[in-house]
JSON list of C-alpha atoms and ligand atoms in Angstrom, two decimals:
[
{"chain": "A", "resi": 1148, "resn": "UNK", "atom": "CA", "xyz": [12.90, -6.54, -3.29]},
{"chain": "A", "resi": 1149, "resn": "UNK", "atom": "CA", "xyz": [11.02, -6.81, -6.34]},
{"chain": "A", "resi": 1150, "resn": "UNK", "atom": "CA", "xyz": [10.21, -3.69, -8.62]},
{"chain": "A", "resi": 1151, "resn": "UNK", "atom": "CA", "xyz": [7.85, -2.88, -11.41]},
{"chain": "A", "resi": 1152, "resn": "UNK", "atom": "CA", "xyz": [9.18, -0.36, -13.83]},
{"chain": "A", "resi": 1153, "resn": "UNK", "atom": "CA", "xyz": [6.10, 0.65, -16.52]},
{"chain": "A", "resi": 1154, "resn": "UNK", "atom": "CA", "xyz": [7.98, 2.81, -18.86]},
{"chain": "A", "resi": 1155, "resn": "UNK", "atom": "CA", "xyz": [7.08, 2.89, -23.24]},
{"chain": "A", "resi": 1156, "resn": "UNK", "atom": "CA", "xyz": [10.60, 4.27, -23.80]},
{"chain": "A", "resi": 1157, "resn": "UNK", "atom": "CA", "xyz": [12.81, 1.83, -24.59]},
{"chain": "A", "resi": 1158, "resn": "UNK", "atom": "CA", "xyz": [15.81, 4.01, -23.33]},
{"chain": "A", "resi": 1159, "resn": "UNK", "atom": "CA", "xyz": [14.56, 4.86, -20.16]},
{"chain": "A", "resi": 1160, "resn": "UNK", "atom": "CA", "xyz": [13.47, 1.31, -19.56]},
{"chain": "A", "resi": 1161, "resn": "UNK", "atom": "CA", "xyz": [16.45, -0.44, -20.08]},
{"chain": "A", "resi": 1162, "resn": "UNK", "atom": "CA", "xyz": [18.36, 1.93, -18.38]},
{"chain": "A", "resi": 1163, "resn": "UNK", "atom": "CA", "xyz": [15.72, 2.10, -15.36]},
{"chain": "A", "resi": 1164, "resn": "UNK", "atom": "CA", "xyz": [16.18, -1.80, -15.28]},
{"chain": "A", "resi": 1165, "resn": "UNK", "atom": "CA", "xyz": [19.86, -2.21, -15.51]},
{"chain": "A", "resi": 1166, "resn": "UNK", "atom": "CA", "xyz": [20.17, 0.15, -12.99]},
{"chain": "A", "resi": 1167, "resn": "UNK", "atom": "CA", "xyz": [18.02, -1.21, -10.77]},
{"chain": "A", "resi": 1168, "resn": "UNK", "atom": "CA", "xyz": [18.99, -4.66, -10.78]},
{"chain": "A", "resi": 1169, "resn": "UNK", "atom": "CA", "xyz": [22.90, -3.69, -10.56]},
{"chain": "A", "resi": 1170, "resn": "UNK", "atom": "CA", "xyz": [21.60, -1.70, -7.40]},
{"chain": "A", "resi": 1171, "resn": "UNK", "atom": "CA", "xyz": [20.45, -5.74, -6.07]},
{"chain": "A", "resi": 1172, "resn": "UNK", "atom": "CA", "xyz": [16.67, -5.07, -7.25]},
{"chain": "A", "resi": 1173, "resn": "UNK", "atom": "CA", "xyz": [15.07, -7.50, -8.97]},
{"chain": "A", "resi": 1174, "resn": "UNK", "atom": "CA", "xyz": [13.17, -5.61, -11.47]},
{"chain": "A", "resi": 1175, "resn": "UNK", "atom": "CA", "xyz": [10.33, -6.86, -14.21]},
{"chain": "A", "resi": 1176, "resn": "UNK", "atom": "CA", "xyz": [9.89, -4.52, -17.12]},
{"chain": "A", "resi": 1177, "resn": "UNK", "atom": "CA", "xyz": [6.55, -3.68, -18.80]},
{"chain": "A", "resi": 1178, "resn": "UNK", "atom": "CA", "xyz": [6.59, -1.30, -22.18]},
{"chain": "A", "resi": 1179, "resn": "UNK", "atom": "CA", "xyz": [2.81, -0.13, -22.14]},
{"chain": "A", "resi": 1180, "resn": "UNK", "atom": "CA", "xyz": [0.46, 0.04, -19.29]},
{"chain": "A", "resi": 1181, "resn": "UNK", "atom": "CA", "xyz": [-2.23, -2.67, -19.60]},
{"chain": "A", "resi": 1182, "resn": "UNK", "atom": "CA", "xyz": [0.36, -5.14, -19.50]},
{"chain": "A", "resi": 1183, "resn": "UNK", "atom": "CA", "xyz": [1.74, -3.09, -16.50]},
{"chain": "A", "resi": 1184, "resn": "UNK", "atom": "CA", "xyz": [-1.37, -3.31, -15.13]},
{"chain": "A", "resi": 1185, "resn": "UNK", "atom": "CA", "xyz": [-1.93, -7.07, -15.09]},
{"chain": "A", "resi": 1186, "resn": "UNK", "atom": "CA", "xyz": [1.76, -7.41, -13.89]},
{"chain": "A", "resi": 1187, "resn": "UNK", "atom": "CA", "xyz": [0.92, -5.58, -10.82]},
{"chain": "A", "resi": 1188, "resn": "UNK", "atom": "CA", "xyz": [-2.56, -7.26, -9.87]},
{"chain": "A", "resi": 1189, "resn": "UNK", "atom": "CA", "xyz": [-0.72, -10.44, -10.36]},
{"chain": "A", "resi": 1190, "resn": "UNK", "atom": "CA", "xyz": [2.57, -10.60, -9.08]},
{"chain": "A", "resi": 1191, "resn": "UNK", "atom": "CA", "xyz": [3.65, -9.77, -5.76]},
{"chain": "A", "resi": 1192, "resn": "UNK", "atom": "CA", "xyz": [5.92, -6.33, -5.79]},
{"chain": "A", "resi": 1193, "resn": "UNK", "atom": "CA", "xyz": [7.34, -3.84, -3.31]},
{"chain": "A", "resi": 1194, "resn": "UNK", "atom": "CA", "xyz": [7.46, -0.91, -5.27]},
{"chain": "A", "resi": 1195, "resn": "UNK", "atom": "CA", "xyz": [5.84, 0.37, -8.55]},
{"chain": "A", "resi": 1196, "resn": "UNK", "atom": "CA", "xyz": [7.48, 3.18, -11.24]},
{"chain": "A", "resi": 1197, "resn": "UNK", "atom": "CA", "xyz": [5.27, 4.47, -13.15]},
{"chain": "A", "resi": 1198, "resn": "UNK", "atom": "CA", "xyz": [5.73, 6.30, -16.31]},
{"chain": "A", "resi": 1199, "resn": "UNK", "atom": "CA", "xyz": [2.62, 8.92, -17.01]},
{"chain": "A", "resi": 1200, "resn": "UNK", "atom": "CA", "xyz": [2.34, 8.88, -20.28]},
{"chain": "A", "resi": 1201, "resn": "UNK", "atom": "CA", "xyz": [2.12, 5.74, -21.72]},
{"chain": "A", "resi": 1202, "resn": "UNK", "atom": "CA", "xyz": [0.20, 4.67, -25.24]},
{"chain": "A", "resi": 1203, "resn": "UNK", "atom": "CA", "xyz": [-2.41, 2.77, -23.93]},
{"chain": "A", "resi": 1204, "resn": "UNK", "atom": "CA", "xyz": [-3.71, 3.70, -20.53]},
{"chain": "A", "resi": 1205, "resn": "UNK", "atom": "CA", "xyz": [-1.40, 6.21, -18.56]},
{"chain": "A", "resi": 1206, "resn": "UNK", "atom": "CA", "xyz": [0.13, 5.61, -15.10]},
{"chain": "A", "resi": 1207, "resn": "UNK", "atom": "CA", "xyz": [-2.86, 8.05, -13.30]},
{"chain": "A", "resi": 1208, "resn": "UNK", "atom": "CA", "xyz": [-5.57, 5.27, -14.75]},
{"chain": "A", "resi": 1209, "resn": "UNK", "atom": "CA", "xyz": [-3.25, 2.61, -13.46]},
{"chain": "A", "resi": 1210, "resn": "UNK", "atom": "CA", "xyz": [-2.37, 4.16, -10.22]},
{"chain": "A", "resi": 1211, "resn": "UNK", "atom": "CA", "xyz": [-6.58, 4.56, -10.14]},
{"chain": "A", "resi": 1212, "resn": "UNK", "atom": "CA", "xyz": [-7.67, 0.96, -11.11]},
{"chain": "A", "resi": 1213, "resn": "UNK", "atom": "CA", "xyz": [-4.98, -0.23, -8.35]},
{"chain": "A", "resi": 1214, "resn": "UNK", "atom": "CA", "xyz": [-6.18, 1.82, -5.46]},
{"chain": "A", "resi": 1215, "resn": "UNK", "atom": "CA", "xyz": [-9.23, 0.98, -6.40]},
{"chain": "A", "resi": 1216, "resn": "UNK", "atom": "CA", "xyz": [-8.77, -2.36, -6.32]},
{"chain": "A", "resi": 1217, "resn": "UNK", "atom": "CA", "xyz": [-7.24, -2.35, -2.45]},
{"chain": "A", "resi": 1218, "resn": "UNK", "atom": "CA", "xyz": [-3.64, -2.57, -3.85]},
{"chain": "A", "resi": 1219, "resn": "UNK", "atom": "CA", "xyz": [-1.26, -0.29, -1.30]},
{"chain": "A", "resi": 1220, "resn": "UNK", "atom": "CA", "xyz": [2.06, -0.98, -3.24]},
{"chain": "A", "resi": 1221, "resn": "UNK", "atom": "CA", "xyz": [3.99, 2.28, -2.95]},
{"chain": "A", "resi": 1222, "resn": "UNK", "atom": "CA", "xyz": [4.21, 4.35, -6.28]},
{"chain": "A", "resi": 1223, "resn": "UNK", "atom": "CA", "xyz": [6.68, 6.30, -7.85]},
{"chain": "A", "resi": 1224, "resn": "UNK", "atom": "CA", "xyz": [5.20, 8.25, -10.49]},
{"chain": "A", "resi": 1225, "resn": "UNK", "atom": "CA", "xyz": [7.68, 9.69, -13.46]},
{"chain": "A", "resi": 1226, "resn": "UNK", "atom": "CA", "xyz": [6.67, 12.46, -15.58]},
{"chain": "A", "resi": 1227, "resn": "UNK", "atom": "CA", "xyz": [7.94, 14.64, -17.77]},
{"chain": "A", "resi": 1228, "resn": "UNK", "atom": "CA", "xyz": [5.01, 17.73, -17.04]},
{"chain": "A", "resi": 1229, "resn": "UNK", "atom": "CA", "xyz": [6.02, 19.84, -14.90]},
{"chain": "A", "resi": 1230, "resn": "UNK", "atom": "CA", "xyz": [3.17, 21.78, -13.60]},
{"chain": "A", "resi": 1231, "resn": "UNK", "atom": "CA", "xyz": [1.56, 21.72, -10.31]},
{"chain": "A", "resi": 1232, "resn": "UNK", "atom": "CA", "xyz": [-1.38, 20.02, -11.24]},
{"chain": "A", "resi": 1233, "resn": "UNK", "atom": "CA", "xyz": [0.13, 17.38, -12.50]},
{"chain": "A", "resi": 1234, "resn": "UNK", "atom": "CA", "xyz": [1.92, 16.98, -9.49]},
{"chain": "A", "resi": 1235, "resn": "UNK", "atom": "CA", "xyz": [-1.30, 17.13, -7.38]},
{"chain": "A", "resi": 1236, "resn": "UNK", "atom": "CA", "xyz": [-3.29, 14.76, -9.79]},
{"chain": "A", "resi": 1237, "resn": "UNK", "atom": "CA", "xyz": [-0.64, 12.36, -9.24]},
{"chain": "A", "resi": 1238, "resn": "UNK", "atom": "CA", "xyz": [-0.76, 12.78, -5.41]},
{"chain": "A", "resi": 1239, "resn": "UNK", "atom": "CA", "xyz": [-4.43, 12.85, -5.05]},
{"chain": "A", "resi": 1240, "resn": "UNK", "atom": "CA", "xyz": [-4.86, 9.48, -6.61]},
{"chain": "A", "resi": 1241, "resn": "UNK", "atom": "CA", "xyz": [-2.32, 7.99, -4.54]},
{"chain": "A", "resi": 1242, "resn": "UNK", "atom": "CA", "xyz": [1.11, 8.47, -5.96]},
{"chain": "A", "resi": 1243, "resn": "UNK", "atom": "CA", "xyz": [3.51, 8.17, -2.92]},
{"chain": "A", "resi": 1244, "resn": "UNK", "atom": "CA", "xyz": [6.03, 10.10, -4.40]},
{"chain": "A", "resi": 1245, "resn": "UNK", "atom": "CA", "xyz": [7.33, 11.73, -7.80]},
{"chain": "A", "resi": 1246, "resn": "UNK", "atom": "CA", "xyz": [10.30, 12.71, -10.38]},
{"chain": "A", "resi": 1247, "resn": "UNK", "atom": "CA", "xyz": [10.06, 15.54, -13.24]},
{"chain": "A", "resi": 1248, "resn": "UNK", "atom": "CA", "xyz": [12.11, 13.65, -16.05]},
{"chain": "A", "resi": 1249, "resn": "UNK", "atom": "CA", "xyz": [15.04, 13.74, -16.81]},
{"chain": "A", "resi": 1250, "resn": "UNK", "atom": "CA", "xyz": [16.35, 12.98, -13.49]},
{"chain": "A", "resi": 1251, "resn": "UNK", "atom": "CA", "xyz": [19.45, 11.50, -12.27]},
{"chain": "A", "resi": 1252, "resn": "UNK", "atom": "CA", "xyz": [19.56, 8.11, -11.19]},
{"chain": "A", "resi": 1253, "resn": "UNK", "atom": "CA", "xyz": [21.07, 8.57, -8.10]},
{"chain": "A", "resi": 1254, "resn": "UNK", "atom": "CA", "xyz": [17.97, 10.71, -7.42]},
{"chain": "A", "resi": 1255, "resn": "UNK", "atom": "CA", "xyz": [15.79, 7.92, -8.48]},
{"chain": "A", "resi": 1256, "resn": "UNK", "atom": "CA", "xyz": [17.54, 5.34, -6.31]},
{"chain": "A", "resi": 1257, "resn": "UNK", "atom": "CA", "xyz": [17.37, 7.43, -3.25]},
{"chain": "A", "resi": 1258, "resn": "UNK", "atom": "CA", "xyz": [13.81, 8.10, -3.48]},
{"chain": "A", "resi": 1259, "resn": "UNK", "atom": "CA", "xyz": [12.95, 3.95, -4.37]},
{"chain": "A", "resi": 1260, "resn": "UNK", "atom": "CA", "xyz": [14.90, 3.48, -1.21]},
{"chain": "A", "resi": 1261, "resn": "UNK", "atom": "CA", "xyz": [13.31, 5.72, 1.17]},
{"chain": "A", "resi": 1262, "resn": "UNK", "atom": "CA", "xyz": [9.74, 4.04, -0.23]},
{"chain": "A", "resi": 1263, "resn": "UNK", "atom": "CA", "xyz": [10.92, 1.24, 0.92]},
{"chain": "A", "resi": 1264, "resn": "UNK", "atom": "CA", "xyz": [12.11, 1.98, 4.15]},
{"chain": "A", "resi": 1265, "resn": "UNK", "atom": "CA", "xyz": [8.79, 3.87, 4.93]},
{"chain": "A", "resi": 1266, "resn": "UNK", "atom": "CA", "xyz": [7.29, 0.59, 3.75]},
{"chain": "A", "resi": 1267, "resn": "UNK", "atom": "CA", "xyz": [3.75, -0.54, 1.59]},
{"chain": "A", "resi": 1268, "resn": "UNK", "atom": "CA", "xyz": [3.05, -3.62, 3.35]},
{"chain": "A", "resi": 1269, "resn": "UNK", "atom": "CA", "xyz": [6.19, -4.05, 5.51]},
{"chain": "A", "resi": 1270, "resn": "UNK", "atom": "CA", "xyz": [9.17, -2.90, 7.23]},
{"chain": "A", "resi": 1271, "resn": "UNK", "atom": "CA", "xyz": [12.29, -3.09, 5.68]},
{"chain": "A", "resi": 1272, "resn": "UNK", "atom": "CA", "xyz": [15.06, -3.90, 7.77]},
{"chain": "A", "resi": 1273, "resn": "UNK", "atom": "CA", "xyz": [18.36, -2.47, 6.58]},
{"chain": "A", "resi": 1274, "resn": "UNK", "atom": "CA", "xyz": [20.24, -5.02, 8.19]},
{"chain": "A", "resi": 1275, "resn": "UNK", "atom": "CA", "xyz": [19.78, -8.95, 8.83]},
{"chain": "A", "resi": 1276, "resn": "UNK", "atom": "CA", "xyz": [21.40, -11.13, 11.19]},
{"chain": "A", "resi": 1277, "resn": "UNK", "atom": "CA", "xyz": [21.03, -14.64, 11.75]},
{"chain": "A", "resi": 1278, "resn": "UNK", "atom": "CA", "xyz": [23.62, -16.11, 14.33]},
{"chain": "A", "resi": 1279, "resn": "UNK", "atom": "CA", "xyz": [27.22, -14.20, 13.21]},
{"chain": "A", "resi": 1280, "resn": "UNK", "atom": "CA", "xyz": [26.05, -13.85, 9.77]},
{"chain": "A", "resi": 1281, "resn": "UNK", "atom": "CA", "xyz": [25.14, -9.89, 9.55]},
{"chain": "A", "resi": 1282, "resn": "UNK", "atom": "CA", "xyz": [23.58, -8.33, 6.00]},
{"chain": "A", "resi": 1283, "resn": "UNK", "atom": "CA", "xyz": [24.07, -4.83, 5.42]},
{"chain": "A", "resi": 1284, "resn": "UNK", "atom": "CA", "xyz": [21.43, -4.15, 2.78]},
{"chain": "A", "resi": 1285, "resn": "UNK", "atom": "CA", "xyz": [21.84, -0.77, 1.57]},
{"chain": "A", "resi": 1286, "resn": "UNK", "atom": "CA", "xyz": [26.15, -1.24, 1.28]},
{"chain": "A", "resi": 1287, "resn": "UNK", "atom": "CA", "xyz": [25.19, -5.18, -0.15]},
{"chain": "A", "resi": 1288, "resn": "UNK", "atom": "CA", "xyz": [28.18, -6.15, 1.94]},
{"chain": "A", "resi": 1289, "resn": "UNK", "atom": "CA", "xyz": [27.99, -9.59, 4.36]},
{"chain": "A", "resi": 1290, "resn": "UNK", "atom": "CA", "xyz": [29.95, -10.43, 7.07]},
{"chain": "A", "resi": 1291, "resn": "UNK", "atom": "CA", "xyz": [30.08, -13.43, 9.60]},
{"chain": "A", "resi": 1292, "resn": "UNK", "atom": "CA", "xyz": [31.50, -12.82, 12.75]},
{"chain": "A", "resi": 1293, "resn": "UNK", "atom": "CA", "xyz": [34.59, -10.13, 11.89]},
{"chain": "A", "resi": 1294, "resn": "UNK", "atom": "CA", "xyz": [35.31, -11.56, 8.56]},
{"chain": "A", "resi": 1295, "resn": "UNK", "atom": "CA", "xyz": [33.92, -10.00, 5.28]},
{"chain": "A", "resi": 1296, "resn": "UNK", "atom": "CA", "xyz": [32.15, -12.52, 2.53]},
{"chain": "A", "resi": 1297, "resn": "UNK", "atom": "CA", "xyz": [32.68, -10.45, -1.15]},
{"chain": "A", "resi": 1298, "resn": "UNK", "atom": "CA", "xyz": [29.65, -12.37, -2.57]},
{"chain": "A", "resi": 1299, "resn": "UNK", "atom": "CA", "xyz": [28.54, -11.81, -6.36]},
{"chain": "A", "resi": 1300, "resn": "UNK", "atom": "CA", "xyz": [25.29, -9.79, -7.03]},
{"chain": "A", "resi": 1301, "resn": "UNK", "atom": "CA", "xyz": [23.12, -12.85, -7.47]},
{"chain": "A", "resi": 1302, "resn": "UNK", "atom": "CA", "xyz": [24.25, -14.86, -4.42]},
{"chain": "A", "resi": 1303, "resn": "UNK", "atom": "CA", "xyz": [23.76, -11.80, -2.20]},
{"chain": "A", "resi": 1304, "resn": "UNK", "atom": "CA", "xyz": [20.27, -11.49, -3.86]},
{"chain": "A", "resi": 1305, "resn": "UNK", "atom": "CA", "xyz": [19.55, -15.21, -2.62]},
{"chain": "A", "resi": 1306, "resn": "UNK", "atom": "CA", "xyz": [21.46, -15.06, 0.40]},
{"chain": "A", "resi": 1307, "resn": "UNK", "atom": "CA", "xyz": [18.93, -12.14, 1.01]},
{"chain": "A", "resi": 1308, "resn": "UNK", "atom": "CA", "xyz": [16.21, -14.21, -0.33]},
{"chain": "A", "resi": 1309, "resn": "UNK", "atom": "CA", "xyz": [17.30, -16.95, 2.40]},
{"chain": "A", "resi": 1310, "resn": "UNK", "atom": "CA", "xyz": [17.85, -14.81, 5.79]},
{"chain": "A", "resi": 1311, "resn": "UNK", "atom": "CA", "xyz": [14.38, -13.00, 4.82]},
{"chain": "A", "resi": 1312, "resn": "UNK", "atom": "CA", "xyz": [12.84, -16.34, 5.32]},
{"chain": "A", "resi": 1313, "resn": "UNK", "atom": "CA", "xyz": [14.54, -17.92, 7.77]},
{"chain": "A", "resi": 1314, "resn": "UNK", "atom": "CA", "xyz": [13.39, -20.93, 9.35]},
{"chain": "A", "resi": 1315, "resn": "UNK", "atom": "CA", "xyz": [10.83, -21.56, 6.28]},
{"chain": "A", "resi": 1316, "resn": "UNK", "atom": "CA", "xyz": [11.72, -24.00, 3.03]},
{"chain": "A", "resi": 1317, "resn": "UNK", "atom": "CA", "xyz": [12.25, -22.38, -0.01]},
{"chain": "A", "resi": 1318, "resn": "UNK", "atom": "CA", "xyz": [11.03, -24.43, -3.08]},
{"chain": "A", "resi": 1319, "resn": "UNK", "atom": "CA", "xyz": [14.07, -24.12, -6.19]},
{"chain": "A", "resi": 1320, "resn": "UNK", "atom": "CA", "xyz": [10.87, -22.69, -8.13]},
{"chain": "A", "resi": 1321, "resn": "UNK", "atom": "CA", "xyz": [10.42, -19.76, -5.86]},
{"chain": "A", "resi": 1322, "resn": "UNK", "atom": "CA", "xyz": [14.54, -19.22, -5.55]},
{"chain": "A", "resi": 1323, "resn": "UNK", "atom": "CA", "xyz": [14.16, -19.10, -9.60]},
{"chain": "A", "resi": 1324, "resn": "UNK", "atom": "CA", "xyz": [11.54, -16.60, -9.71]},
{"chain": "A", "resi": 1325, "resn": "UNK", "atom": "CA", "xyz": [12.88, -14.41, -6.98]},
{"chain": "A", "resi": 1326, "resn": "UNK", "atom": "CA", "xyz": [15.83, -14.25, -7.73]},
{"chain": "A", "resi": 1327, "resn": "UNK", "atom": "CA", "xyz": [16.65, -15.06, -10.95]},
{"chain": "A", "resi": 1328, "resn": "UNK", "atom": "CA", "xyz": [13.13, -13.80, -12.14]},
{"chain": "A", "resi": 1329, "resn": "UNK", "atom": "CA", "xyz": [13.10, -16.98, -14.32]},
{"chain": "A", "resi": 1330, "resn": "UNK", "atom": "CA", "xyz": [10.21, -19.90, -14.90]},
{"chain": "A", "resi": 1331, "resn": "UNK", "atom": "CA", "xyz": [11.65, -22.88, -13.09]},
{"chain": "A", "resi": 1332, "resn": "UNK", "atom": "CA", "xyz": [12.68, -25.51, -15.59]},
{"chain": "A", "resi": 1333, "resn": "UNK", "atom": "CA", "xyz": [13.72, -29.13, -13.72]},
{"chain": "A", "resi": 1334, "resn": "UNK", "atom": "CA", "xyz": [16.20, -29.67, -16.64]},
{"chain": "A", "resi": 1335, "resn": "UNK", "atom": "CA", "xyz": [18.48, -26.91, -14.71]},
{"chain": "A", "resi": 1336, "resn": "UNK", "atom": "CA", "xyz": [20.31, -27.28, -11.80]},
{"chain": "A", "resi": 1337, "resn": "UNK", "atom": "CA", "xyz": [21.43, -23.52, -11.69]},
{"chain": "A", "resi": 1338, "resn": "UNK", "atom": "CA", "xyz": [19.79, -22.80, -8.35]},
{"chain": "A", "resi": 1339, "resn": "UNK", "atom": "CA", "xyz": [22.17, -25.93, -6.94]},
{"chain": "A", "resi": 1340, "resn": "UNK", "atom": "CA", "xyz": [24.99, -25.03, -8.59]},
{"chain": "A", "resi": 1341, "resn": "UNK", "atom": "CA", "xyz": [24.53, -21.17, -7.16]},
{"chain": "A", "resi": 1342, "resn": "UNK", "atom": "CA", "xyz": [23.57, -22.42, -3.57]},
{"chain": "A", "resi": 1343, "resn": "UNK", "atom": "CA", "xyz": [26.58, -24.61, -3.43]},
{"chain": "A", "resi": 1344, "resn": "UNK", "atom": "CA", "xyz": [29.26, -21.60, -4.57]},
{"chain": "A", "resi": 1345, "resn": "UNK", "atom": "CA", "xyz": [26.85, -19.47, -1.50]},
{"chain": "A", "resi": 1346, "resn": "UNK", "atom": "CA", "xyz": [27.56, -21.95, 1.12]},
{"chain": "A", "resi": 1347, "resn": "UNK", "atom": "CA", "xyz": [31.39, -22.44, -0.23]},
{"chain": "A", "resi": 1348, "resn": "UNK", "atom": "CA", "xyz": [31.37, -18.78, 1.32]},
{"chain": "A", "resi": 1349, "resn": "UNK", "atom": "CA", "xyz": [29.33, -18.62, 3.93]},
{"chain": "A", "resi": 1350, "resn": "UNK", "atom": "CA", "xyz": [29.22, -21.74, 5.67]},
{"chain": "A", "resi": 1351, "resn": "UNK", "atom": "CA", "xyz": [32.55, -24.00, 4.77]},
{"chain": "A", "resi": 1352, "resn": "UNK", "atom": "CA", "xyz": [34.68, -21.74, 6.57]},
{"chain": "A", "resi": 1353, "resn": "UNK", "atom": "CA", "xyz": [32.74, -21.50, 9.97]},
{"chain": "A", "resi": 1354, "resn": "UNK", "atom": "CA", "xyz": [31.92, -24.32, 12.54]},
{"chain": "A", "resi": 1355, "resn": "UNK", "atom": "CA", "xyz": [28.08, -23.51, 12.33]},
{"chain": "A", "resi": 1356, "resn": "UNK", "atom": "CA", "xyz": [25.84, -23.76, 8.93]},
{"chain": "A", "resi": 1357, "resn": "UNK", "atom": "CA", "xyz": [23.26, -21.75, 8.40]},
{"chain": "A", "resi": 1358, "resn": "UNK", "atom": "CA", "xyz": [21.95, -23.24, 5.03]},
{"chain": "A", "resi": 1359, "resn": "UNK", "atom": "CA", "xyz": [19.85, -26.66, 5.00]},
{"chain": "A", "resi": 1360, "resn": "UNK", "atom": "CA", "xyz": [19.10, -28.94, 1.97]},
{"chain": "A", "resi": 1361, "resn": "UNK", "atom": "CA", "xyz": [16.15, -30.23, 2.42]},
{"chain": "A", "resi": 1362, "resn": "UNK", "atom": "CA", "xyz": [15.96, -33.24, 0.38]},
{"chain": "A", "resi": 1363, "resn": "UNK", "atom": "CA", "xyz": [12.76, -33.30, -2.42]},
{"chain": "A", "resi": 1364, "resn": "UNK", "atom": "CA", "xyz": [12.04, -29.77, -0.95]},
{"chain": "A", "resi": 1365, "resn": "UNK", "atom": "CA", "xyz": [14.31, -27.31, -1.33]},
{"chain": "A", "resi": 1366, "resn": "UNK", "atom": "CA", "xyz": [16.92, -25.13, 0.33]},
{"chain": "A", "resi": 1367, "resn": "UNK", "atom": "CA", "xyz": [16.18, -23.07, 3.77]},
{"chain": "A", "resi": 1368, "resn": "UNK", "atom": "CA", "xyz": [18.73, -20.79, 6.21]},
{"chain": "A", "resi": 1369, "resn": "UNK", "atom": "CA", "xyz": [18.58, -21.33, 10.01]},
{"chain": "A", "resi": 1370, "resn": "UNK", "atom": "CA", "xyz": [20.58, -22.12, 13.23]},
{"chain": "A", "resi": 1371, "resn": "UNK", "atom": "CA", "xyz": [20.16, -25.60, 13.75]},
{"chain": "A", "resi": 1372, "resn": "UNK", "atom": "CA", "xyz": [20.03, -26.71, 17.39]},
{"chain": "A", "resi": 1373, "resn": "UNK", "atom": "CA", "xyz": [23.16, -28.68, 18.31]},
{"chain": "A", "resi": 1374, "resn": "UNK", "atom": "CA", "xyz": [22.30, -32.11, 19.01]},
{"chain": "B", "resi": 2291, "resn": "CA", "atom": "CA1", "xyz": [6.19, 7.70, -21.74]}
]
């Protein structure tokens, strides 16, 4: 799931993003709306945070040039007014939801969550299975058959990445930007070297694999049919 978090205090923002991306988001930060702005019209996101009061244009003219534009990404406003018509401002134009800073982040989690779950532009399944392999989403906890896989952050995040789109072929550039939320460069061979400590855990142990190179493509996750 990727977030954008439009927030001009540094603070906030780094903690909003740490957060987030310890909670398995990945999470792309912008200080000052216009930039926010253009970041949202051209990347591909599940969820927008919104800060109100930004130096350049605030979150209610972003919110407005969005709608307007036919974008339905679910938005979580934060403000720090606290008066009803602030409230209904933000509502009116299309917020989806709302927190009065300062909040806790527990608060802030739960309410990104249930976004999510009520969905923009699709349903979020809390849990994936493909074969034995089941995700648990929320709990970030895998399993295959009875056995629990501990898995680090980042190769749950593409092991997510990979059951999400099963069957299709996932180009190393897209694996980089998704979940690393870095600018492919061929001189790496991190996405390799991650995929091959994934599979080490997920598909060495067990009689049927689930991930696929496919050579001078890429990497994808299905059940192959026995031949
Ligand atoms: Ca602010």
């Amino acid at each position: 799931m990727r977030l954008l978090v439009v927030e001009d205090e540094q603070k906030i923002g780094d903690y909003l993003q740490k957060g987030l991306e310890e909670a398995g988001f990945m999470v792309q930060l912008s200080r000052n709306g216009l930039d926010g702005y253009h970041m949202a019209v051209s990347e591909s996101f599940d969820l927008l945070i919104l800060d109100v009061m930004l130096p350049d244009i605030d979150g209610w003219h972003i919110l407005q040039k969005l709608r307007a534009a036919g974008f339905t990404t679910p938005v979580l406003f934060l403000t720090a007014k606290d008066s009803l018509s602030d409230k209904v401002k933000g509502l009116e134009l299309g917020a989806d939801d709302y927190l009065i800073k300062p909040f806790a982040f527990a608060e802030l989690l739960a309410r990104v969550r249930s976004l999510l779950r009520r969905g923009g532009r699709q349903v979020v399944p809390d849990i994936l299975e493909v074969d034995d392999l089941i995700l648990d989403i929320p709990k970030r906890k895998a399993t295959r058959g009875k056995q629990r896989i501990i898995l680090t952050n980042k190769e749950f995040s593409l092991l997510e990445l990979l059951v999400r789109s099963q069957g299709e072929v996932l180009p190393r550039s897209l694996i980089a930007s998704q979940v690393w939320d870095m600018n492919f460069d061929s001189e790496t061979n991190v996405i390799d070297v991650a995929v091959r400590r994934l599979r080490a855990k997920i598909d060495d142990p067990f009689a049927t694999k689930l991930i696929h190179t496919v050579r001078g493509m890429g990497y994808k996750l299905d059940v192959e049919d026995e031949i």
